[in-house]
Amino acid sequence: MASAATMHGAGFESVLEAQRAYANHAGRSKFGLMVPEAFVRGIRDLGYRSNGDAIAEFIDNSLQAFADRIDVSFGYAETSTKKPVQLAVIDNGHGMEPTMIRMAVMWGGTHREGDRTGLGRYGYGLPCASVSLGRRFTVFSQVAGSPLYSVTLDLDDLTAGAYTDGLGDIIVPEPVQAELPVFIAQQIAAAYPEGWQSGTVILIEKLDRLEWSTSQGLRDNLSRQFGVTYHKLRGQAALYVDDGFVEPIDPLFATPDFHLFDLDADRAHPLDPIRIEVRDPDTGTYRGAMSLRYAWLPPSFGSVDKQRDAVGLNANPRFSILKDYHGIIFSRNGRLIDVQTRTPWTTFINNDRYIKVEIEFSATLDEAFGVTTAKQQVTVSPYIWDRLREAGLPKAIEQLRSRVRDAKMERRLAAFAPPEGEARLSEKVMSQASLLTRDLDLRQLALDLRVAPYSLEFESVGSGAFFRVAHEAGRHRLFINTAHRFYEDIYSAPAATDEVRASLEILLFTFCDAVLDGADAPSTKMTRDVASWSRRLEVALGMVASHLTESDNTDVGPLSWRRDLG
């Protein structure tokens, strides 16, 4: 597809001539919707996966019209700006002549039928997307040097018979010269201070299917979705949502300078990309190409506090991308269209959020990928799955999983071995657990978070208990006796891992709470009880050690069996 800059420099006459040829041919019949109004109602109910997917249809059209700026703008009622009552998509593409505007409102009305070079093919996107958002839409458009024209379709008027002629046919209204609504005119004046020469505006009114209850929610979610969907096409046009520039986001987080790439010190680890040629299985004729991109992400990639999982407030802005684009990402001609979690050989689970796979394919392979009319879904053919298997996709997925598992294990081990001077994991979690089990106001909660109420220390007391506790300086102090068999045979035994030791520390910290029971020191009875437990534990561990020593000295194997048999 030619670049927008090239088309702006050369003029749009060739494109407009294609529109005229299509309109002259189609105009020999009536300008009708071809089917009863039940068709329109059915199209509304078929719907899109999200508001963003619907609006993306307009953005696709704008890109294919060689626009280099696209605005998604909100219009508000005079009394409130909480939620938009109008939504418009504005571009500075080549525009449409009046007859083509009328054709564009019809289902299947496009001069790009069968085109494989751009993003659209069928001519269904504009009307389908419009009615999926609201019950009234208007297409405004002008070509350079000509007036602005518009066509409006109102579903309420359609139901009332306003577009039905004497023969019972539903007729699309004729285009009329128009003036833009105030909020759109203001947006264009601000965006194009030197004047808006050509372009198209899609205005949606009677909005009854917005998913987000506030403008902020709509703005944030559209910006995030469009940032990902069009990240490969951002060299063609600047995209804005409610005056906010949409930053491109690579869902593999592998593109420097893109949004969230360097959010913190964590980085994606990409593998080498692969290009696959696809040929007709019968004739060997070249049909198109696929490109595979891979990356794995550190398990802390979606977290604010890198020592904890990305849960609740600890999830950073990357996490929503990890969650929404979880699975194999499919892109067509540079535009993301689907994400799937199932393949013939594996299924992506939650732990696979940290592996990323993208399959980019050319539109000449639409049939092989089963691309739907709305460009929202692919149905990959067995032939394509076979090509992907031959290219090593299953092995690559397992390799990515292995990398993430290794990184998780390293992170887990690091959590149990904090740098000198930092709190142990057991001290941290007991402090948090303590807060969660107490009824504290926010001020007290903030205070307690600043002073850890648990600490672990070691001491050597020859005949002492295997642990003792005290409450000093605002915290519970746990002392483990290194002279007791508990320390050598259990806590520091060769088989004890850092994870086991942390679990034992947590167990003893819970004893702290019970032993102290709100006091600064344990009661006399509790002190005697702990001493009694310690003596019994010392004896029992001694017997275990003696048993293991005897076992080490016992001869086992065929010779002993023969002796036992006499």
Coordinates of C-alpha atoms in Angstrom, one line a residue:
M1 CA 0.0 0.0 0.0
A2 CA 1.3 3.4 -0.9
S3 CA 2.3 5.7 1.9
A4 CA 0.1 8.6 3.0
A5 CA 2.9 11.0 2.2
T6 CA 3.3 9.7 -1.3
M7 CA -0.4 9.9 -2.0
H8 CA -0.6 13.4 -0.5
G9 CA 2.2 14.5 -2.8
A10 CA 0.8 12.9 -6.0
G11 CA -2.9 13.7 -5.4
F12 CA -5.9 11.4 -5.0
E13 CA -7.3 11.6 -8.5
S14 CA -6.7 7.9 -9.2
V15 CA -8.5 6.9 -6.1
L16 CA -11.4 9.2 -6.7
E17 CA -11.7 7.8 -10.3
A18 CA -12.0 4.3 -8.9
Q19 CA -14.8 5.5 -6.6
R20 CA -16.6 7.1 -9.6
A21 CA -16.3 4.0 -11.7
Y22 CA -17.7 1.9 -8.9
A23 CA -20.6 4.3 -8.1
N24 CA -21.5 4.6 -11.8
H25 CA -21.8 0.9 -12.1
A26 CA -23.7 0.3 -8.9
G27 CA -25.9 3.4 -9.5
R28 CA -27.7 1.6 -12.3
S29 CA -29.9 0.0 -9.7
K30 CA -31.7 1.6 -6.7
F31 CA -29.8 3.0 -3.7
G32 CA -31.3 0.5 -1.4
L33 CA -30.2 -1.5 1.6
M34 CA -31.3 -4.5 -0.4
V35 CA -33.0 -6.2 2.6
P36 CA -35.7 -5.3 5.1
E37 CA -35.0 -3.4 8.3
A38 CA -34.8 -6.7 10.2
F39 CA -31.4 -7.1 8.6
V40 CA -30.2 -3.9 10.2
R41 CA -31.5 -5.0 13.6
G42 CA -29.9 -8.3 13.2
I43 CA -26.5 -6.7 12.4
R44 CA -26.8 -4.7 15.6
D45 CA -27.3 -7.8 17.7
L46 CA -24.4 -9.6 16.0
G47 CA -22.2 -6.9 17.5
Y48 CA -18.5 -6.5 18.0
R49 CA -16.3 -7.9 20.8
S50 CA -15.9 -4.4 22.1
N51 CA -16.5 -0.7 21.3
G52 CA -12.8 -0.5 20.4
D53 CA -13.2 -3.2 17.7
A54 CA -16.1 -1.3 16.2
I55 CA -14.3 2.0 16.1
A56 CA -11.3 0.3 14.7
E57 CA -13.3 -0.3 11.5
F58 CA -13.4 3.5 11.0
I59 CA -9.7 3.8 11.7
D60 CA -9.0 1.1 9.1
N61 CA -11.0 3.1 6.5
S62 CA -9.1 6.3 7.4
L63 CA -5.8 4.6 7.0
Q64 CA -6.8 3.2 3.7
A65 CA -7.9 6.7 2.6
F66 CA -4.3 7.8 3.3
A67 CA -5.1 9.9 6.3
D68 CA -2.0 11.0 8.3
R69 CA -4.1 12.1 11.3
I70 CA -7.1 10.4 12.9
D71 CA -9.1 11.7 15.8
V72 CA -11.7 9.8 17.9
S73 CA -13.6 12.7 19.5
F74 CA -16.4 12.8 22.1
G75 CA -19.4 15.1 22.1
Y76 CA -21.1 16.0 25.4
A77 CA -24.5 17.2 26.5
E78 CA -24.6 20.8 27.7
T79 CA -25.2 19.7 31.3
S80 CA -22.5 17.0 31.7
T81 CA -19.2 15.8 30.5
K82 CA -19.2 12.6 32.4
K83 CA -20.2 10.4 29.5
P84 CA -20.3 11.3 25.7
V85 CA -23.6 11.5 23.9
Q86 CA -21.9 11.7 20.5
L87 CA -18.8 10.0 19.1
A88 CA -16.9 11.0 16.0
V89 CA -14.0 9.7 14.0
I90 CA -12.3 12.4 12.0
D91 CA -9.6 12.0 9.3
N92 CA -7.8 14.0 6.7
G93 CA -7.8 11.3 4.0
H94 CA -8.8 11.8 0.4
G95 CA -12.5 12.0 1.2
M96 CA -15.5 10.8 -0.9
E97 CA -17.7 12.4 -3.5
P98 CA -21.4 12.7 -2.8
T99 CA -22.5 9.6 -4.7
M100 CA -19.8 7.5 -2.9
I101 CA -20.9 8.8 0.5
R102 CA -24.3 7.4 -0.3
M103 CA -22.8 4.1 -1.3
A104 CA -20.6 3.9 1.8
V105 CA -23.7 3.9 4.0
M106 CA -24.9 0.7 2.3
W107 CA -23.8 -2.7 3.4
G108 CA -21.3 -3.9 0.8
G109 CA -20.8 -0.4 -0.6
T110 CA -17.1 -0.1 -1.4
H111 CA -14.9 0.3 -4.4
R112 CA -12.3 -1.9 -2.6
E113 CA -14.1 -5.2 -3.0
G114 CA -11.6 -8.0 -3.1
D115 CA -8.6 -5.7 -2.3
R116 CA -5.8 -7.5 -0.6
T117 CA -3.3 -4.5 -0.3
G118 CA -5.0 -2.7 2.6
L119 CA -7.1 -3.3 5.7
G120 CA -10.7 -3.5 4.2
R121 CA -12.3 -5.7 1.6
Y122 CA -16.0 -6.1 1.9
G123 CA -17.6 -2.7 2.5
Y124 CA -19.4 -3.8 5.7
G125 CA -17.3 -2.2 8.3
L126 CA -18.7 1.4 8.3
P127 CA -22.4 0.6 8.6
C128 CA -21.9 -2.5 10.8
A129 CA -19.6 -0.6 13.3
S130 CA -21.9 2.4 13.3
V131 CA -25.1 0.7 14.3
S132 CA -23.2 -1.5 16.8
L133 CA -22.6 1.8 18.8
G134 CA -25.7 3.9 18.3
R135 CA -29.0 4.1 16.5
R136 CA -28.1 7.1 14.3
F137 CA -25.0 7.7 12.2
T138 CA -23.9 10.4 9.7
V139 CA -21.1 10.3 7.2
F140 CA -19.7 13.7 6.4
S141 CA -17.0 13.9 3.6
Q142 CA -15.4 16.2 1.2
V143 CA -12.7 16.0 -1.5
A144 CA -10.3 18.8 -2.0
G145 CA -11.9 21.8 -3.6
S146 CA -15.5 20.7 -3.1
P147 CA -18.2 21.3 -0.5
L148 CA -18.9 19.1 2.4
Y149 CA -21.7 16.6 1.9
S150 CA -23.4 14.1 4.3
V151 CA -25.8 11.2 4.5
T152 CA -27.6 10.2 7.7
L153 CA -29.2 6.9 8.6
D154 CA -31.4 6.8 11.7
L155 CA -32.6 3.3 12.8
D156 CA -35.7 4.8 14.5
D157 CA -36.7 6.5 11.3
L158 CA -35.9 3.3 9.4
T159 CA -38.3 1.4 11.6
A160 CA -41.0 4.1 11.2
G161 CA -40.8 3.7 7.4
A162 CA -39.1 7.1 6.7
Y163 CA -36.8 5.5 4.1
T164 CA -39.3 3.2 2.4
D165 CA -40.6 4.3 -1.0
G166 CA -43.9 3.6 -2.7
L167 CA -42.8 0.2 -3.9
G168 CA -41.8 -0.9 -0.4
D169 CA -38.0 -0.6 -1.0
I170 CA -35.8 0.9 1.7
I171 CA -33.8 3.7 0.0
V172 CA -30.7 5.4 1.4
P173 CA -31.2 9.2 1.6
E174 CA -29.5 11.3 -1.0
P175 CA -26.4 13.3 0.1
V176 CA -26.9 16.9 1.0
Q177 CA -24.5 19.8 1.6
A178 CA -23.8 20.0 5.3
E179 CA -22.3 21.8 8.2
L180 CA -20.4 20.0 10.9
P181 CA -21.6 19.9 14.5
V182 CA -20.0 22.4 16.7
F183 CA -17.8 20.0 18.7
I184 CA -16.4 18.4 15.4
A185 CA -15.8 21.8 13.8
Q186 CA -13.9 22.9 17.0
Q187 CA -11.8 19.7 16.9
I188 CA -10.9 20.2 13.2
A189 CA -10.1 23.9 13.8
A190 CA -7.7 22.9 16.6
A191 CA -6.1 20.0 14.7
Y192 CA -5.8 21.7 11.3
P193 CA -5.0 25.4 12.0
E194 CA -4.1 25.8 8.3
G195 CA -7.4 24.4 7.2
W196 CA -8.9 20.9 6.6
Q197 CA -8.7 20.3 2.9
S198 CA -10.3 16.9 2.6
G199 CA -11.4 13.9 4.7
T200 CA -14.2 12.0 6.2
V201 CA -16.1 12.3 9.5
I202 CA -18.2 9.4 11.0
L203 CA -20.6 10.8 13.6
I204 CA -22.4 8.3 15.9
E205 CA -25.4 9.5 17.9
K206 CA -28.1 8.0 20.1
L207 CA -25.3 6.0 21.7
D208 CA -26.9 3.1 23.5
R209 CA -24.1 0.5 23.5
L210 CA -21.1 2.1 25.1
E211 CA -19.4 -0.3 27.4
W212 CA -17.8 2.3 29.7
S213 CA -19.8 4.4 32.1
T214 CA -17.4 7.4 32.1
S215 CA -15.4 9.3 29.5
Q216 CA -12.3 8.5 31.4
G217 CA -12.9 4.7 31.2
L218 CA -13.7 4.9 27.5
R219 CA -10.7 7.1 26.7
D220 CA -8.2 4.9 28.6
N221 CA -9.5 1.6 27.2
L222 CA -9.7 2.9 23.6
S223 CA -6.2 4.4 23.8
R224 CA -4.7 1.1 25.2
Q225 CA -6.5 -1.0 22.6
F226 CA -5.6 1.2 19.6
G227 CA -2.0 1.5 20.9
V228 CA -1.7 -2.3 20.5
T229 CA -3.9 -2.8 17.5
Y230 CA -2.1 -0.3 15.3
H231 CA 1.4 -0.3 16.7
K232 CA 2.9 -1.5 13.5
L233 CA 1.1 1.1 11.4
R234 CA 1.9 4.2 13.4
G235 CA 4.3 5.5 10.8
Q236 CA 1.3 6.1 8.6
A237 CA -0.9 8.2 10.8
A238 CA -1.0 10.0 14.2
L239 CA -3.9 8.7 16.2
Y240 CA -5.7 10.6 19.0
V241 CA -8.5 9.7 21.4
D242 CA -10.3 12.7 23.0
D243 CA -7.3 14.9 22.2
G244 CA -4.9 12.5 23.8
F245 CA -2.1 11.1 21.6
V246 CA -2.2 7.3 21.4
E247 CA 1.2 5.8 22.2
P248 CA 2.1 2.7 20.2
I249 CA 2.4 -0.5 22.4
D250 CA 4.1 -3.6 21.2
P251 CA 2.3 -6.5 22.9
L252 CA 5.6 -8.4 22.9
F253 CA 7.2 -5.3 24.5
A254 CA 10.2 -5.8 22.2
T255 CA 10.2 -2.5 20.4
P256 CA 12.4 0.3 21.9
D257 CA 10.8 3.7 22.3
F258 CA 7.3 2.2 22.3
H259 CA 5.0 2.9 25.3
L260 CA 5.8 0.7 28.4
F261 CA 9.0 -0.8 26.9
D262 CA 11.1 0.9 29.6
L263 CA 8.5 1.3 32.3
D264 CA 11.0 -0.1 34.8
A265 CA 14.2 -2.2 34.7
D266 CA 12.4 -5.4 33.5
R267 CA 12.8 -6.1 29.8
A268 CA 11.3 -8.5 27.3
H269 CA 13.7 -11.2 25.9
P270 CA 12.9 -11.7 22.2
L271 CA 13.9 -14.7 20.1
D272 CA 14.9 -14.4 16.5
P273 CA 11.9 -13.9 14.2
I274 CA 11.1 -16.3 11.4
R275 CA 9.6 -15.7 8.0
I276 CA 7.6 -18.5 6.3
E277 CA 6.6 -18.6 2.7
V278 CA 3.2 -20.2 2.0
R279 CA 2.6 -21.9 -1.3
D280 CA -0.4 -23.7 -2.8
P281 CA -0.1 -27.3 -1.8
D282 CA -1.2 -28.5 -5.2
T283 CA 0.6 -26.2 -7.7
G284 CA 3.4 -24.8 -5.5
T285 CA 2.4 -21.2 -6.4
Y286 CA 3.4 -18.6 -3.9
R287 CA 0.4 -17.4 -2.0
G288 CA 1.8 -15.2 0.7
A289 CA 4.1 -15.0 3.8
M290 CA 3.9 -15.3 7.5
S291 CA 6.3 -13.8 10.1
L292 CA 6.7 -15.2 13.6
R293 CA 7.9 -13.2 16.5
Y294 CA 8.6 -14.6 20.0
A295 CA 9.5 -13.1 23.4
W296 CA 9.5 -14.2 27.0
L297 CA 9.0 -11.8 29.9
P298 CA 10.4 -12.0 33.5
P299 CA 7.7 -13.2 36.0
S300 CA 7.9 -9.8 37.7
F301 CA 7.2 -7.9 34.4
G302 CA 3.6 -7.0 35.4
S303 CA 4.4 -6.1 39.0
V304 CA 5.1 -2.8 40.8
D305 CA 6.8 -4.6 43.7
K306 CA 9.0 -7.1 41.9
Q307 CA 9.1 -9.4 44.9
R308 CA 5.3 -10.0 44.7
D309 CA 2.9 -11.2 42.0
A310 CA 0.9 -8.7 39.9
V311 CA -2.3 -8.9 42.0
G312 CA -4.6 -5.9 42.7
L313 CA -2.7 -2.7 43.4
N314 CA 0.6 -4.4 42.7
A315 CA -0.2 -4.7 39.0
N316 CA 1.5 -2.2 36.8
P317 CA 0.2 -0.8 33.5
R318 CA 1.8 -3.6 31.6
F319 CA -0.3 -6.2 33.3
S320 CA -3.5 -5.3 31.4
I321 CA -1.7 -5.9 28.2
L322 CA -0.4 -9.3 29.4
K323 CA -4.0 -10.3 30.4
D324 CA -5.8 -9.0 27.3
Y325 CA -3.3 -10.3 24.8
H326 CA -2.7 -13.7 26.3
G327 CA -2.2 -16.4 23.7
I328 CA -1.1 -16.4 20.1
I329 CA -1.5 -12.9 18.6
F330 CA -2.6 -12.8 14.9
S331 CA -1.9 -9.7 12.8
R332 CA -3.0 -9.1 9.2
N333 CA -1.2 -6.6 7.0
G334 CA 0.2 -5.0 10.2
R335 CA -3.1 -4.7 12.0
L336 CA -3.8 -6.9 15.1
I337 CA -7.1 -8.8 14.6
D338 CA -7.2 -11.7 17.0
V339 CA -5.7 -13.5 20.0
Q340 CA -6.3 -17.3 20.5
T341 CA -5.3 -19.5 23.4
R342 CA -5.8 -22.9 21.7
T343 CA -3.6 -24.7 19.1
P344 CA -3.8 -28.3 17.9
W345 CA -1.0 -29.2 20.2
T346 CA -1.2 -26.9 23.3
T347 CA -3.5 -24.6 25.3
F348 CA -2.3 -21.4 26.9
I349 CA -3.0 -21.1 30.6
N350 CA -2.6 -18.2 33.0
N351 CA 1.1 -18.9 33.6
D352 CA 1.7 -18.4 29.9
R353 CA 1.0 -14.7 30.1
Y354 CA 4.7 -14.2 30.2
I355 CA 5.4 -15.8 26.9
K356 CA 4.5 -14.0 23.7
V357 CA 3.9 -15.3 20.2
E358 CA 2.8 -13.2 17.2
I359 CA 1.9 -14.5 13.8
E360 CA 1.8 -11.8 11.1
F361 CA 0.3 -12.7 7.7
S362 CA -0.5 -11.0 4.5
A363 CA -4.1 -10.5 3.4
T364 CA -3.5 -12.8 0.4
L365 CA -3.8 -15.6 3.0
D366 CA -7.2 -14.6 4.3
E367 CA -8.9 -17.8 3.2
A368 CA -6.2 -19.9 4.8
F369 CA -6.6 -18.0 8.1
G370 CA -10.5 -17.9 7.8
V371 CA -10.6 -14.1 8.4
T372 CA -14.1 -12.9 9.2
T373 CA -15.8 -9.9 7.6
A374 CA -15.4 -7.8 10.7
K375 CA -11.7 -8.7 10.9
Q376 CA -12.1 -9.8 14.5
Q377 CA -11.3 -13.4 14.3
V378 CA -9.2 -16.0 12.5
T379 CA -10.0 -19.7 12.0
V380 CA -6.7 -21.2 11.1
S381 CA -6.8 -24.0 8.6
P382 CA -5.1 -27.4 9.2
Y383 CA -2.7 -26.5 6.3
I384 CA -1.5 -23.4 8.1
W385 CA -1.1 -25.2 11.4
D386 CA 1.0 -27.8 9.6
R387 CA 3.3 -25.0 8.1
L388 CA 3.6 -23.5 11.6
R389 CA 4.5 -26.9 13.1
E390 CA 7.1 -27.5 10.5
A391 CA 8.6 -24.0 11.3
G392 CA 9.1 -25.1 14.9
L393 CA 6.2 -23.2 16.6
P394 CA 5.5 -25.9 19.2
K395 CA 9.2 -26.2 20.1
A396 CA 9.5 -22.4 20.4
I397 CA 6.5 -22.3 22.8
E398 CA 8.1 -24.9 25.0
Q399 CA 11.4 -23.1 24.9
L400 CA 9.7 -19.9 26.0
R401 CA 7.9 -21.7 28.8
S402 CA 11.2 -23.2 30.0
R403 CA 12.8 -19.8 30.1
V404 CA 9.9 -18.4 32.2
R405 CA 10.0 -21.4 34.6
D406 CA 13.7 -20.9 35.1
A407 CA 13.2 -17.2 35.8
K408 CA 10.4 -18.0 38.2
M409 CA 12.7 -20.4 40.1
E410 CA 15.5 -17.8 40.3
R411 CA 13.0 -15.3 41.6
R412 CA 11.6 -17.8 44.1
L413 CA 15.1 -18.5 45.5
A414 CA 16.0 -14.9 45.6
A415 CA 12.9 -14.2 47.7
F416 CA 14.1 -16.6 50.4
A417 CA 17.6 -15.1 50.4
P418 CA 17.2 -11.3 50.7
P419 CA 20.3 -9.0 50.6
E420 CA 22.0 -8.2 53.9
G421 CA 20.0 -5.6 55.8
E422 CA 16.7 -6.4 54.2
A423 CA 13.8 -8.2 56.0
R424 CA 13.4 -11.9 55.6
L425 CA 10.4 -13.1 53.6
S426 CA 8.9 -14.7 56.7
E427 CA 9.2 -11.3 58.6
K428 CA 7.5 -9.5 55.7
V429 CA 4.6 -11.9 55.3
M430 CA 3.9 -12.2 59.0
S431 CA 3.8 -8.4 59.3
Q432 CA 1.3 -8.2 56.5
A433 CA -0.7 -11.1 57.8
S434 CA -0.8 -9.4 61.2
L435 CA -2.2 -6.3 59.7
L436 CA -4.9 -8.2 57.8
T437 CA -6.1 -9.9 60.9
R438 CA -6.5 -6.7 63.0
D439 CA -9.1 -4.0 62.8
L440 CA -7.0 -0.9 62.1
D441 CA -7.9 2.4 60.7
L442 CA -5.9 3.7 57.7
R443 CA -3.6 5.9 59.9
Q444 CA -2.6 3.0 62.1
L445 CA -2.2 0.8 59.0
A446 CA 0.3 3.2 57.5
L447 CA 2.2 3.4 60.8
D448 CA 2.4 -0.4 61.2
L449 CA 3.6 -0.8 57.6
R450 CA 6.6 1.5 58.4
V451 CA 7.7 -0.6 61.4
A452 CA 7.8 -4.3 60.8
P453 CA 6.3 -6.0 63.9
Y454 CA 8.3 -9.2 63.6
S455 CA 12.0 -10.0 63.6
L456 CA 14.1 -13.2 63.7
E457 CA 17.3 -13.5 65.6
F458 CA 19.6 -16.4 66.6
E459 CA 21.3 -17.2 70.0
S460 CA 23.1 -20.1 71.6
V461 CA 21.8 -21.3 74.9
G462 CA 23.2 -24.7 75.8
S463 CA 20.2 -26.1 77.9
G464 CA 17.6 -23.6 76.7
A465 CA 14.4 -24.0 74.8
F466 CA 14.6 -24.4 71.1
F467 CA 13.0 -20.9 70.8
R468 CA 11.9 -18.0 72.9
V469 CA 10.0 -14.9 72.3
A470 CA 9.8 -11.3 73.5
H471 CA 8.0 -8.1 72.7
E472 CA 10.5 -5.2 72.5
A473 CA 10.8 -1.9 70.6
G474 CA 7.3 -2.3 69.2
R475 CA 7.8 -5.7 67.6
H476 CA 7.7 -9.5 68.3
R477 CA 11.2 -10.9 68.5
L478 CA 11.7 -14.6 67.8
F479 CA 15.0 -16.1 69.0
I480 CA 16.0 -19.6 67.6
N481 CA 18.5 -21.5 69.8
T482 CA 21.3 -22.7 67.7
A483 CA 22.5 -25.0 70.5
H484 CA 19.3 -27.1 70.3
R485 CA 18.9 -30.1 68.0
F486 CA 16.0 -28.3 66.3
Y487 CA 18.4 -25.9 64.7
E488 CA 21.0 -28.4 63.5
D489 CA 18.7 -31.4 62.7
I490 CA 15.7 -29.5 61.2
Y491 CA 16.2 -25.8 60.6
S492 CA 19.7 -26.0 59.1
A493 CA 19.7 -29.7 58.1
P494 CA 21.3 -30.4 54.7
A495 CA 17.8 -31.3 53.3
A496 CA 16.3 -28.0 54.5
T497 CA 15.8 -25.5 51.6
D498 CA 15.3 -21.8 52.0
E499 CA 11.6 -22.3 51.4
V500 CA 11.4 -24.9 54.2
R501 CA 13.3 -22.6 56.6
A502 CA 10.9 -19.7 55.8
S503 CA 7.9 -22.0 56.5
L504 CA 9.4 -23.0 59.9
E505 CA 10.0 -19.3 60.7
I506 CA 6.4 -18.5 59.9
L507 CA 5.2 -21.4 62.1
L508 CA 7.3 -20.1 65.0
F509 CA 6.1 -16.5 64.5
T510 CA 2.6 -17.7 64.9
F511 CA 3.7 -19.4 68.2
C512 CA 5.0 -15.9 69.1
D513 CA 1.5 -14.5 68.9
A514 CA 0.0 -17.4 71.0
V515 CA 2.9 -17.4 73.6
L516 CA 2.8 -13.6 74.1
D517 CA -1.0 -13.2 73.9
G518 CA -0.8 -9.4 73.9
A519 CA 1.8 -9.2 76.7
D520 CA 5.5 -8.1 76.5
A521 CA 6.7 -11.4 77.9
P522 CA 5.2 -14.9 78.1
S523 CA 3.5 -16.1 81.2
T524 CA 5.3 -18.4 83.6
K525 CA 3.1 -21.3 82.6
M526 CA 3.8 -20.7 78.9
T527 CA 7.5 -20.5 79.6
R528 CA 7.4 -23.9 81.4
D529 CA 5.3 -25.4 78.5
V530 CA 7.8 -24.2 75.9
A531 CA 10.7 -25.7 78.0
S532 CA 8.8 -29.0 78.2
W533 CA 8.2 -29.0 74.4
S534 CA 11.9 -28.4 73.9
R535 CA 13.1 -31.2 76.1
R536 CA 10.7 -33.7 74.4
L537 CA 11.9 -32.4 71.0
E538 CA 15.5 -32.8 72.0
V539 CA 15.0 -36.4 73.1
A540 CA 12.9 -37.3 70.0
L541 CA 15.4 -35.8 67.6
G542 CA 18.2 -37.6 69.4
M543 CA 16.4 -40.9 68.9
V544 CA 15.9 -40.2 65.2
A545 CA 19.6 -39.4 64.9
S546 CA 20.5 -42.7 66.7
H547 CA 18.1 -44.7 64.4
L548 CA 19.6 -43.1 61.3
T549 CA 23.2 -44.0 62.5
E550 CA 22.2 -47.6 63.1
S551 CA 20.7 -47.8 59.7
D552 CA 23.9 -46.5 58.1
N553 CA 25.8 -49.3 59.8
T554 CA 23.4 -52.1 58.8
D555 CA 24.5 -54.3 55.9
V556 CA 21.8 -54.6 53.3
G557 CA 21.5 -56.4 50.0
P558 CA 21.8 -59.9 48.8
L559 CA 24.5 -61.1 51.3
S560 CA 22.4 -60.1 54.3
W561 CA 19.4 -61.8 52.7
R562 CA 21.5 -65.0 52.5
R563 CA 22.6 -64.8 56.1
D564 CA 19.0 -64.3 57.2
L565 CA 18.0 -67.4 55.3
G566 CA 20.7 -69.4 56.9

